[in-house]
Coordinates of C-alpha atoms and ligand atoms in Angstrom, one line a residue:
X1 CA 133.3 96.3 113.6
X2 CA 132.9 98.3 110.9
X3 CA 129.7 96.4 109.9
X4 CA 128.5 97.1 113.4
X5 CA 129.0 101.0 112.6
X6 CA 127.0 100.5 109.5
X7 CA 124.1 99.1 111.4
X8 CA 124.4 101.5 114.1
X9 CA 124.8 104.1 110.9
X10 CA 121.0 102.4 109.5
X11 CA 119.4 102.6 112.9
X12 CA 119.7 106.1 114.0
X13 CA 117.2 108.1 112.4
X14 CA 114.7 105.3 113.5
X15 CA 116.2 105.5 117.0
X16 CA 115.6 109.3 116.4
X17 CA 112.3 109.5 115.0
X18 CA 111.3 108.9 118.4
X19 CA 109.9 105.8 119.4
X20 CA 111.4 104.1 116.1
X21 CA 107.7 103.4 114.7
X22 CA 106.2 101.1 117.4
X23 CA 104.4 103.7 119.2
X24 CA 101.4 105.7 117.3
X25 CA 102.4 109.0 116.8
X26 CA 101.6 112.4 119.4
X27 CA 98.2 113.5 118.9
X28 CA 97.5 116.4 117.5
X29 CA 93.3 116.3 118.1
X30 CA 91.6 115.8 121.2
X31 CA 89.9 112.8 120.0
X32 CA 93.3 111.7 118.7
X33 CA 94.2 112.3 121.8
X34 CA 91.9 110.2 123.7
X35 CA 92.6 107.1 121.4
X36 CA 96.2 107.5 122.6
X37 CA 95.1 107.3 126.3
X38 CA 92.6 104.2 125.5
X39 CA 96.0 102.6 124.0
X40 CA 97.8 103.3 127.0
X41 CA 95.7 102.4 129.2
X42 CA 95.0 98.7 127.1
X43 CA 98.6 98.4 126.9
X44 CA 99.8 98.7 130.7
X45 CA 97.5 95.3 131.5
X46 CA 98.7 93.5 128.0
X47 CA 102.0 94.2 129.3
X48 CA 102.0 93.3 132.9
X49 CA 99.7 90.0 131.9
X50 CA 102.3 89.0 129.5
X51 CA 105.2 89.6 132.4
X52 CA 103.2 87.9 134.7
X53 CA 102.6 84.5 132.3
X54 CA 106.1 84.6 130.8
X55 CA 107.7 84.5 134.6
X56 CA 105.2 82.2 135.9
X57 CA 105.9 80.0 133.4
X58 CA 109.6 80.1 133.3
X59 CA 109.4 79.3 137.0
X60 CA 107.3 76.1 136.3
X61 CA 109.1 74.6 134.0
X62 CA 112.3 75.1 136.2
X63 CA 110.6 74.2 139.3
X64 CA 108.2 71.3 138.0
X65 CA 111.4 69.3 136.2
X66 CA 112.4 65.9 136.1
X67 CA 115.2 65.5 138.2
X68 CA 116.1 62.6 139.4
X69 CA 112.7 60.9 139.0
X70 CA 112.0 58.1 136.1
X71 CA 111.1 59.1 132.8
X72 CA 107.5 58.0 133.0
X73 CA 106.9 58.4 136.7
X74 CA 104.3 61.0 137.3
X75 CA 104.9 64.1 139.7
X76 CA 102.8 64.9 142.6
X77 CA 99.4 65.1 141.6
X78 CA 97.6 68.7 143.0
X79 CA 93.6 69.1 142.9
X80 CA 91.7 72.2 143.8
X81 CA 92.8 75.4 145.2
X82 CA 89.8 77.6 146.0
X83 CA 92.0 80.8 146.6
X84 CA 93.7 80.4 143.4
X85 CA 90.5 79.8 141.2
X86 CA 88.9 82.9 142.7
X87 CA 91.9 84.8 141.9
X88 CA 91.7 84.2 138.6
X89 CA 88.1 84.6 137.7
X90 CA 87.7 88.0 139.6
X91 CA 91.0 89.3 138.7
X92 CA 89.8 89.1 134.8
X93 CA 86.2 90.2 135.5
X94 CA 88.0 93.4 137.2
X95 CA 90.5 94.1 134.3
X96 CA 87.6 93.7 131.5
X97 CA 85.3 96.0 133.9
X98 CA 88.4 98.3 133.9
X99 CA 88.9 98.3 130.5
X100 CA 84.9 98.8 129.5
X101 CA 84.9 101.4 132.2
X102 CA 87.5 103.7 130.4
X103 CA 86.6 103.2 127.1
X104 CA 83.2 104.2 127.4
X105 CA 84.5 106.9 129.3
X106 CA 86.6 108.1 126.8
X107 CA 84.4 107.3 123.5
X108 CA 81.7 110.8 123.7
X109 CA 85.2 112.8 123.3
X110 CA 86.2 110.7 120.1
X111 CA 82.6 109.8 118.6
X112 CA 80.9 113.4 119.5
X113 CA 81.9 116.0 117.1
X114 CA 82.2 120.1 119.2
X115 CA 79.8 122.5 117.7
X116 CA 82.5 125.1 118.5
X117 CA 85.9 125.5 119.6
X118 CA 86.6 126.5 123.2
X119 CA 87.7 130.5 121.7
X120 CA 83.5 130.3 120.4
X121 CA 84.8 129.4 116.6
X122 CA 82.1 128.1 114.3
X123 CA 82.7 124.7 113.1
X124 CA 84.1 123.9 109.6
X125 CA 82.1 121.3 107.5
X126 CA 83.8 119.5 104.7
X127 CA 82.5 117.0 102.3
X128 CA 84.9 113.8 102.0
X129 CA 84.3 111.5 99.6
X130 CA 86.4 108.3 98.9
X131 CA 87.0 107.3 94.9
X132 CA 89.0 104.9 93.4
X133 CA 92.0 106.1 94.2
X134 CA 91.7 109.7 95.4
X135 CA 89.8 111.6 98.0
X136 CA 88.0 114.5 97.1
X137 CA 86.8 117.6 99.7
X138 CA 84.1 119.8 99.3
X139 CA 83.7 122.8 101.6
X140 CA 80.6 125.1 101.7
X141 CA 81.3 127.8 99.2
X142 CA 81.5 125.2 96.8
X143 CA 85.4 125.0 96.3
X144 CA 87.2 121.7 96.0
X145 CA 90.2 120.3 96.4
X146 CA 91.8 116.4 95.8
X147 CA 93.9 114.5 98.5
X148 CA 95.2 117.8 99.9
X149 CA 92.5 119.0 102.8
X150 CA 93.3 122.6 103.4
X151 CA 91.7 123.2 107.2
X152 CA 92.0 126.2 109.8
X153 CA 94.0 125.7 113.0
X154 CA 92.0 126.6 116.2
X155 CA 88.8 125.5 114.4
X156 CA 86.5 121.9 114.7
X157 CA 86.4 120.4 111.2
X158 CA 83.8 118.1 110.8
X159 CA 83.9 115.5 108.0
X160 CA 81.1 114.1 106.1
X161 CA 82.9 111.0 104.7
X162 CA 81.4 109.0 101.9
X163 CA 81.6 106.9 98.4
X164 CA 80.1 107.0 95.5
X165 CA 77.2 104.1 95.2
X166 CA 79.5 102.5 92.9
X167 CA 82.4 102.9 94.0
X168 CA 84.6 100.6 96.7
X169 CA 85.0 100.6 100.9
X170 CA 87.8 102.9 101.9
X171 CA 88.9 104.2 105.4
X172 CA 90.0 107.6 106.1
X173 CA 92.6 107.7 108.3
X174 CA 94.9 111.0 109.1
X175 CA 96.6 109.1 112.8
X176 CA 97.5 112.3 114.4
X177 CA 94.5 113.7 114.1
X178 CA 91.7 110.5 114.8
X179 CA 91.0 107.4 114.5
X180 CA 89.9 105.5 111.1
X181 CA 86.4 106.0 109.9
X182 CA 84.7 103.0 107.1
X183 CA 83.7 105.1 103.8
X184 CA 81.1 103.3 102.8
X185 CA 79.5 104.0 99.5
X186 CA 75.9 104.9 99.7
X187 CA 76.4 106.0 103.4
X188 CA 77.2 109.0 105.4
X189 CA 79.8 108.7 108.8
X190 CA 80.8 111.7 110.2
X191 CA 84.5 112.0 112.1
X192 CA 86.2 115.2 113.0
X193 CA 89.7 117.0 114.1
X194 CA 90.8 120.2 116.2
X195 CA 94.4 121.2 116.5
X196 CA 96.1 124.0 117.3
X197 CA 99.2 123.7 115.2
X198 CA 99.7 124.2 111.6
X199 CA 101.7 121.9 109.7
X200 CA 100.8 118.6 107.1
X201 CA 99.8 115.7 109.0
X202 CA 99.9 112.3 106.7
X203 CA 98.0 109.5 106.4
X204 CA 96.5 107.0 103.9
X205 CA 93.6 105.0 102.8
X206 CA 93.3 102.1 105.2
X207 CA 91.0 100.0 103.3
X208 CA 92.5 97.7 100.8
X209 CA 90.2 99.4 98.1
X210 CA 91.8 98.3 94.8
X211 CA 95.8 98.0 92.7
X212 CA 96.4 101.3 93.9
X213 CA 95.4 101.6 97.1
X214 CA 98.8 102.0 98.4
X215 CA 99.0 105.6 96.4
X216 CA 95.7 106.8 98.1
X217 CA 97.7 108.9 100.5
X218 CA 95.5 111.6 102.0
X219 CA 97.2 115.0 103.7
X220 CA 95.8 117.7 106.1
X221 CA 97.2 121.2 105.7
X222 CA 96.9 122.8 108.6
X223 CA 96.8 126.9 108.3
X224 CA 96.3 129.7 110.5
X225 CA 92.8 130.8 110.5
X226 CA 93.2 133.6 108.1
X227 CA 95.5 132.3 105.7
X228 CA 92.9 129.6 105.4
X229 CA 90.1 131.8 104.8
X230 CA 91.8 133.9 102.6
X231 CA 92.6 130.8 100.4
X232 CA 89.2 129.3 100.7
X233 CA 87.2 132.8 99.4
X234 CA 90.3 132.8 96.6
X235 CA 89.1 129.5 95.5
X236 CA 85.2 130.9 94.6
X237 CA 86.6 133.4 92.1
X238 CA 88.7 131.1 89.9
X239 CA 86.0 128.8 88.5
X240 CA 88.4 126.5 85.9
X241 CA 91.4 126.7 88.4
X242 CA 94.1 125.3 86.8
X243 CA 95.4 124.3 90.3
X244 CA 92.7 122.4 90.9
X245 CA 92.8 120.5 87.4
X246 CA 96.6 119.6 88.8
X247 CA 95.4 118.5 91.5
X248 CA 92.8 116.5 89.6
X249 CA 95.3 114.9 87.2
X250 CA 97.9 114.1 89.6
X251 CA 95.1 112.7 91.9
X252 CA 92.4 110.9 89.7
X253 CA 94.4 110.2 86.7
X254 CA 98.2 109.8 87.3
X255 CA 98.3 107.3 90.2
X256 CA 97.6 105.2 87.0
X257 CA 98.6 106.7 83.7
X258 CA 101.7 108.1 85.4
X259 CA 102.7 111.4 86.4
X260 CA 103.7 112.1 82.1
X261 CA 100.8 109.8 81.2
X262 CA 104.1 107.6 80.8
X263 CA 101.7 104.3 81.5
X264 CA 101.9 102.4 85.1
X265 CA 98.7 100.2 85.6
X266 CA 97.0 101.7 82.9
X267 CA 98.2 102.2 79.5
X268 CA 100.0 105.7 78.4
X269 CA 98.2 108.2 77.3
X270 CA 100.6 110.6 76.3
X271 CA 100.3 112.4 73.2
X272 CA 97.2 111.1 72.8
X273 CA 94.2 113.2 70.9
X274 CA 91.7 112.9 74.1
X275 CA 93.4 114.8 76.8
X276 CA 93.0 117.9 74.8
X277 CA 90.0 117.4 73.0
X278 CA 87.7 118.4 75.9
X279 CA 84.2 116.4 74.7
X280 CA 86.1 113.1 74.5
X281 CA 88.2 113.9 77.5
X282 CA 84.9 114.5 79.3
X283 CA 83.1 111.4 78.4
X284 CA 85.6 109.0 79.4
X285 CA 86.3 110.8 82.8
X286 CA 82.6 110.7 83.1
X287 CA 81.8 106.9 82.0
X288 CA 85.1 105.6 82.2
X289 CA 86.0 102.8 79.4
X290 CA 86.8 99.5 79.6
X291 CA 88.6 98.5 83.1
X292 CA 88.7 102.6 83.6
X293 CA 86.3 103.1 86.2
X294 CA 84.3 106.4 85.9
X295 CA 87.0 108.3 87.9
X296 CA 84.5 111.7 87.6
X297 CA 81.4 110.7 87.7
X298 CA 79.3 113.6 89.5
X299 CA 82.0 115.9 88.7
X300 CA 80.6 119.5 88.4
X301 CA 81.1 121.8 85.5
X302 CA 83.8 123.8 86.7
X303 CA 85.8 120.3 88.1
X304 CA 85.8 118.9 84.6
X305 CA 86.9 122.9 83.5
X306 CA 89.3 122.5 85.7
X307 CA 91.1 119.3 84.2
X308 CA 90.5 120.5 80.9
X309 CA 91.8 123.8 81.1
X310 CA 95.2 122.3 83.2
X311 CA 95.5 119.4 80.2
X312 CA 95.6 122.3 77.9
X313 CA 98.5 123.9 79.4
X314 CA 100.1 121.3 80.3
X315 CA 100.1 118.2 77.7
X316 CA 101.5 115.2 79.8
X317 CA 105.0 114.9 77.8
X318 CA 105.4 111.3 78.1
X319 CA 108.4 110.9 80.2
Ligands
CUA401 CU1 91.0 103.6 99.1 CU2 92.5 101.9 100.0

């Protein structure tokens, strides 16, 4: 009993969550929104085909056994059934014309990105490029931010997603507001978002991309228009940020020197002389070293800046 209560105790906030994980969550874009439908739709034939096999095949075993007959004695042999083989050759042809039908229907509001949002709102563009193990936005005044994409509500974002030429395949995936999109290195894709409500909306890198794939969450802050553009013209006068340096250490170099430079997958670091000396601290972020890969390669001047001037203030203390 009481280990009942305990399990009943462990399943609630699943229970609560709403749909205890096996449905994708509510939709927060119209094109997330239109995935949702597609699955929907998908799922009420899967369902109803897997009813109608399990019960037909329940009833044949039940019906078709032995009995009384002999072991090796056969049972009534049956050939052809013209109404039955028509059934099941249209009824297939019908479902997969059903299911092309709607998803074609449904694709130019997922694949086609809105110029402008139904209030007239000019689009947003944003940069998104895929590293080993971070993601990195650039809007158009120039200002950048690391695994945190700041966006307006009420406003079509589109994203230009890409990877460096040598870097790895990732997959930029925010569910509640789209589907996945490949970031390929050396190419361009484009995906996009609307909503309406501000909040942070998760996701994660869904590319196996490398030993830390697993920390290459990505976030959406949703904000009201003008708290966003306030931030975003804020961002233009502060050209070594120190908050974007944080973001650049916890991003690009934590996930594996640790949070202290305590050590994880890579060694610590510490104490050690080249965080703060800022041309050695450059080069290797640059170049990388060894199995480092050359986390800021194509960094600007005022990202490096950035790093420095944060690693300055605050020395990684080790633990
Ligand atoms: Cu990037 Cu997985």
């Amino acid at each position: 009993m009481a280990g009942l209560l305990l399990l009943a105790a462990a399943l609630a906030p699943a229970a609560l969550a709403g749909n205890g994980g096996f449905a994708p969550v509510s939709p927060e874009s119209p094109n997330a929104e239109r995935i949702r439908d597609t699955w929907v739709f998908v799922s009420i034939f899967i369902v109803a085909i897997f009813v109608l096999v399990e019960v037909l095949l329940v009833t044949f075993i039940w019906r078709y056994r032995r009995q009384r007959r002999e072991r090796f004695e056969d049972g009534p042999q049956i050939h052809g059934s013209t109404n039955i083989e028509l059934m099941w050759t249209v009824a297939p042809v019908v479902i997969l014309f059903l299911i092309g039908g709607f998803v074609f229907y449904k694709l130019p509001g997922i694949a086609d990105v809105p110029s402008a949002s139904a209030s007239g709102e000019e689009r947003l563009e944003v940069r998104v490029t895929g590293r080993q193990f971070y993601w990195q936005y650039e809007y158009p005044n120039g200002a950048v931010a690391i695994d945190t994409l700041r966006a307006p509500a009420g406003v079509p974002v589109r994203l230009e997603v890409s990877a460096p030429d040598e870097d790895v395949i990732h997959s930029w995936w925010i569910p509640a507001l789209g589907g996945k999109i490949d970031v390929i290195p050396g190419v361009t894709t484009e995906t996009w978002f609307e909503t309406e409500r501000p909040g942070i909306y998760d996701g994660q890198c869904a590319e196996l991309c490398g030993l830390e794939h697993a920390k290459m969450l990505a976030s959406v802050e949703v904000l009201p228009a003008a708290e966003f553009n306030a931030w975003l013209s804020g961002q233009e006068s502060k050209p070594a940020s120190v908050e974007l340096g944080e973001e650049e250490w916890q991003g690009a170099c934590a996930k594996c020197h640790g949070l202290a430079g305590e050590g994880g997958i890579a060694p610590r670091i510490a104490g050690s002389p080249v965080l703060t000396d800022p041309q050695a601290l450059e080069e290797i972020v640059r170049n990388g070293r060894g199995e480092m890969p050359a986390v800021g390669s194509g960094w600007s001047e005022e990202q490096m800046d950035a790093l420095i001037a944060y690693l300055r203030e605050n020395p990684p203390s080790g633990s």
